[in-house]
Every structure is written in C-alpha cells, then in structure tokens.
Short mmCIF file of C-alpha atoms in Angstrom, two decimals:
data_model
loop_
_atom_site.label_atom_id
_atom_site.label_comp_id
_atom_site.label_asym_id
_atom_site.label_seq_id
_atom_site.Cartn_x
_atom_site.Cartn_y
_atom_site.Cartn_z
CA MET A 1 0.00 0.00 0.00
CA ARG A 2 2.94 2.30 0.57
CA ALA A 3 4.21 1.87 -2.96
CA HIS A 4 0.81 2.80 -4.33
CA SER A 5 0.58 6.15 -2.39
CA ARG A 6 3.90 7.51 -3.64
CA PRO A 7 2.82 7.85 -7.30
CA LEU A 8 -0.41 9.49 -6.13
CA ARG A 9 1.53 12.04 -4.07
CA ALA A 10 3.92 12.72 -6.97
CA HIS A 11 0.96 13.14 -9.32
CA THR A 12 -0.75 15.59 -6.87
CA LEU A 13 2.50 17.49 -6.40
CA GLY A 14 2.97 17.75 -10.20
CA LEU A 15 -0.62 18.97 -10.62
CA ARG A 16 -0.15 21.63 -7.95
CA ALA A 17 3.11 22.79 -9.57
CA ALA A 18 1.41 23.03 -12.98
CA CYS A 19 -1.49 25.08 -11.52
CA LEU A 20 0.96 27.39 -9.73
CA LEU A 21 2.96 27.85 -12.93
CA LEU A 22 -0.22 28.60 -14.92
CA ALA A 23 -1.33 31.18 -12.33
CA LEU A 24 2.10 32.82 -12.42
CA VAL A 25 2.10 33.02 -16.24
CA LEU A 26 -1.41 34.50 -16.33
CA GLY A 27 -0.48 36.99 -13.61
CA LEU A 28 2.58 38.16 -15.52
CA MET A 29 0.57 38.53 -18.74
CA ALA A 30 -1.83 40.89 -16.93
CA CYS A 31 1.10 43.13 -15.89
CA GLY A 32 1.59 44.21 -19.51
CA LYS A 33 -2.07 45.07 -20.04
CA ARG A 34 -2.48 48.48 -21.67
CA GLU A 35 -5.63 50.57 -21.93
CA TRP A 36 -6.42 53.75 -23.86
CA PRO A 37 -5.95 56.83 -21.71
CA ALA A 38 -9.18 58.09 -20.21
CA PRO A 39 -9.51 61.83 -19.60
CA ILE A 40 -9.84 63.05 -16.04
CA SER A 41 -12.35 65.87 -16.22
CA SER A 42 -10.94 67.88 -13.33
CA GLU A 43 -7.43 67.81 -14.83
CA ASP A 44 -7.98 67.77 -18.59
CA LYS A 45 -10.77 70.34 -19.09
CA PHE A 46 -9.94 73.92 -20.00
CA ARG A 47 -11.96 77.13 -19.88
CA TRP A 48 -11.61 80.58 -21.38
CA ARG A 49 -10.33 82.93 -18.67
CA SER A 50 -10.50 86.07 -20.83
CA VAL A 51 -11.56 86.89 -24.37
CA GLN A 52 -11.01 90.07 -26.38
CA VAL A 53 -12.17 90.91 -29.89
CA MET A 54 -10.57 93.66 -32.00
CA ARG A 55 -10.96 94.94 -35.55
CA SER A 56 -8.26 95.82 -38.02
CA GLN A 57 -9.67 96.85 -41.39
CA GLY A 58 -11.07 93.66 -42.98
CA CYS A 59 -9.96 91.41 -40.12
CA VAL A 60 -11.35 90.31 -36.78
CA ILE A 61 -8.74 89.39 -34.16
CA VAL A 62 -9.79 87.16 -31.28
CA SER A 63 -7.43 86.95 -28.29
CA LEU A 64 -8.16 84.06 -25.92
CA GLU A 65 -6.55 83.23 -22.59
CA ALA A 66 -7.23 79.70 -21.34
CA SER A 67 -6.92 78.16 -17.89
CA GLY A 68 -7.10 74.64 -16.54
CA GLY A 69 -5.92 71.95 -18.97
CA TRP A 70 -5.10 74.53 -21.68
CA GLN A 71 -2.45 72.23 -23.20
CA ASN A 72 -5.36 69.98 -24.31
CA ILE A 73 -6.78 72.58 -26.72
CA ASP A 74 -6.94 70.94 -30.13
CA THR A 75 -8.97 73.15 -32.47
CA VAL A 76 -10.64 76.54 -32.06
CA ASN A 77 -13.42 77.63 -34.39
CA VAL A 78 -14.18 81.33 -34.81
CA MET A 79 -17.83 81.82 -35.77
CA LEU A 80 -18.93 85.13 -37.30
CA GLU A 81 -22.27 86.62 -38.23
CA PRO A 82 -22.45 89.93 -40.13
CA VAL A 83 -24.95 92.34 -38.62
CA GLY A 84 -26.79 94.73 -40.89
CA ASP A 85 -29.61 95.22 -43.40
CA GLY A 86 -28.02 93.37 -46.33
CA PRO A 87 -29.00 89.96 -47.67
CA GLY A 88 -27.61 87.22 -45.45
CA ASP A 89 -27.02 89.61 -42.55
CA GLY A 90 -28.31 88.93 -39.08
CA CYS A 91 -29.57 91.38 -36.51
CA ALA A 92 -27.96 92.24 -33.18
CA SER A 93 -30.98 91.09 -31.14
CA CYS A 94 -31.75 87.89 -33.13
CA PRO A 95 -30.52 84.43 -32.10
CA PHE A 96 -26.89 83.93 -33.15
CA SER A 97 -26.66 82.29 -36.55
CA PRO A 98 -23.03 82.18 -37.74
CA ARG A 99 -22.57 82.60 -41.49
CA ILE A 100 -18.76 82.17 -41.40
CA ILE A 101 -16.92 79.47 -39.44
CA ARG A 102 -13.12 79.38 -39.52
CA PRO A 103 -11.37 76.43 -37.85
CA PHE A 104 -7.85 76.97 -36.49
CA LYS A 105 -5.22 74.44 -35.45
CA SER A 106 -1.65 74.93 -34.38
CA GLY A 107 0.45 75.82 -37.44
CA ASP A 108 -2.42 77.37 -39.44
CA ALA A 109 -2.11 80.87 -40.90
CA GLY A 110 -3.76 83.33 -38.54
CA TYR A 111 -3.07 81.14 -35.48
CA LYS A 112 -0.57 82.31 -32.85
CA ARG A 113 -0.06 80.59 -29.53
CA ASP A 114 2.11 81.51 -26.58
CA MET A 115 1.56 79.03 -23.74
CA ASN A 116 -2.10 79.52 -22.67
CA ARG A 117 -2.78 82.57 -24.89
CA ILE A 118 -4.12 82.05 -28.41
CA VAL A 119 -4.59 84.85 -30.95
CA LEU A 120 -6.71 84.08 -34.02
CA THR A 121 -7.02 86.38 -37.02
CA VAL A 122 -9.88 86.06 -39.51
CA CYS A 123 -9.47 88.27 -42.58
CA GLU A 124 -11.17 88.88 -45.94
CA LEU A 125 -14.19 90.37 -44.17
CA ASP A 126 -16.17 93.47 -45.09
CA PRO A 127 -14.32 96.30 -43.31
CA HIS A 128 -17.55 98.34 -43.01
CA LYS A 129 -19.68 95.64 -41.36
CA THR A 130 -20.15 94.83 -37.70
CA TYR A 131 -19.80 91.15 -36.81
CA ARG A 132 -21.09 89.11 -33.92
CA VAL A 133 -18.29 86.75 -32.88
CA GLN A 134 -18.08 83.59 -30.82
CA ALA A 135 -15.20 81.14 -30.43
CA VAL A 136 -15.54 77.47 -29.58
CA GLY A 137 -12.64 75.39 -28.31
CA PHE A 138 -12.34 71.65 -28.83
CA ASN A 139 -10.44 69.44 -26.41
CA ILE A 140 -8.12 66.65 -27.59
CA PHE A 141 -10.46 64.43 -25.54
CA PRO A 142 -13.80 64.68 -27.42
CA SER A 143 -15.73 63.28 -24.46
CA LEU A 144 -14.99 66.46 -22.47
CA GLY A 145 -17.08 68.55 -24.88
CA THR A 146 -16.57 72.02 -26.28
CA VAL A 147 -15.90 75.34 -24.55
CA LEU A 148 -17.75 78.43 -25.86
CA THR A 149 -16.90 82.08 -25.34
CA GLU A 150 -19.55 84.69 -24.77
CA LEU A 151 -21.10 86.28 -27.84
CA MET A 152 -19.18 89.47 -28.67
CA LEU A 153 -19.60 92.35 -31.08
CA ALA A 154 -16.78 93.53 -33.37
CA ALA A 155 -17.61 96.90 -34.89
CA PRO A 156 -15.44 98.63 -37.51
CA LYS A 157 -13.11 101.40 -36.32
#
C-alpha cells in the first residue's frame, strides 16, 4: 500500500506545480495590459479665462486666454455673423446664426499661440460691417465637450 501512495503524491505534487505555474504566467501577462488613456475631467478640461475681440480693417482678431488643462486645446473655431440690413445679414438682437466658421489648429495661418494665450485672425471680411463673434474650443479628448466664449460684437473702427 505504501508503494501505491507515492505515485499518487507525486501526481498531486505535479498537478499543484502546474497550476501554480499557470497562475504565475497568467499573472505576468496581466502586468503588460495596456488601456487607452481616459480623460480626467478635473485635470484635462480647460476654460476661457478672458476673451477680447478687435478689428483691423477687414480682419477680426480674437485673443483668448485659457486656464485649466489649456495644453489639451486641439482646435478653435471662430464663428462670425455679419450684422446689418443686407442679404444674409443677421440682426444684433436675433438668435446667433453664424454665417462664417473658420477652424484653427496649431500651425495654421492666422493662429498664434504663446503658452495659454491664443490669438486668431480672420481676414477677408467686409471692413464696413459689424460682426457678432463667438469662439468654440475643442479638447483633444472629445468626451470632455466644447468650450464656448460669450457672444461678442466687433464693430469697424
């Protein structure tokens, strides 16, 4: 009976060693698991701290200062609506309906960035018209949504 129990013990010991080895291999495989980065709203969101709009002949210049996760700004669209009596013009008291939308990314003409300050220049506009202006910032993390400025008025000088 003693001779019969030794192979059983060796078999049980071998089974335990195999299970332990399998658990170790699976555990090590999980160490290399990678996931896509998920944005952390409190750290990755940005907001517009200050916004200024200026006119220079046929151009509108929008100066934006961001705070928060300003390094996550991807694209900024400048939306313009001419105000007046002409065809296609809006009125100052009507709901905002942009007729011109200019997207800006780093490296585009009319886009200047110095740390958290962005200056956008939209030209080829009627120098005699007043424009209602709004900028919208897009985060590199689309799930964090867009950031709008207030609606501003840019009158000719």
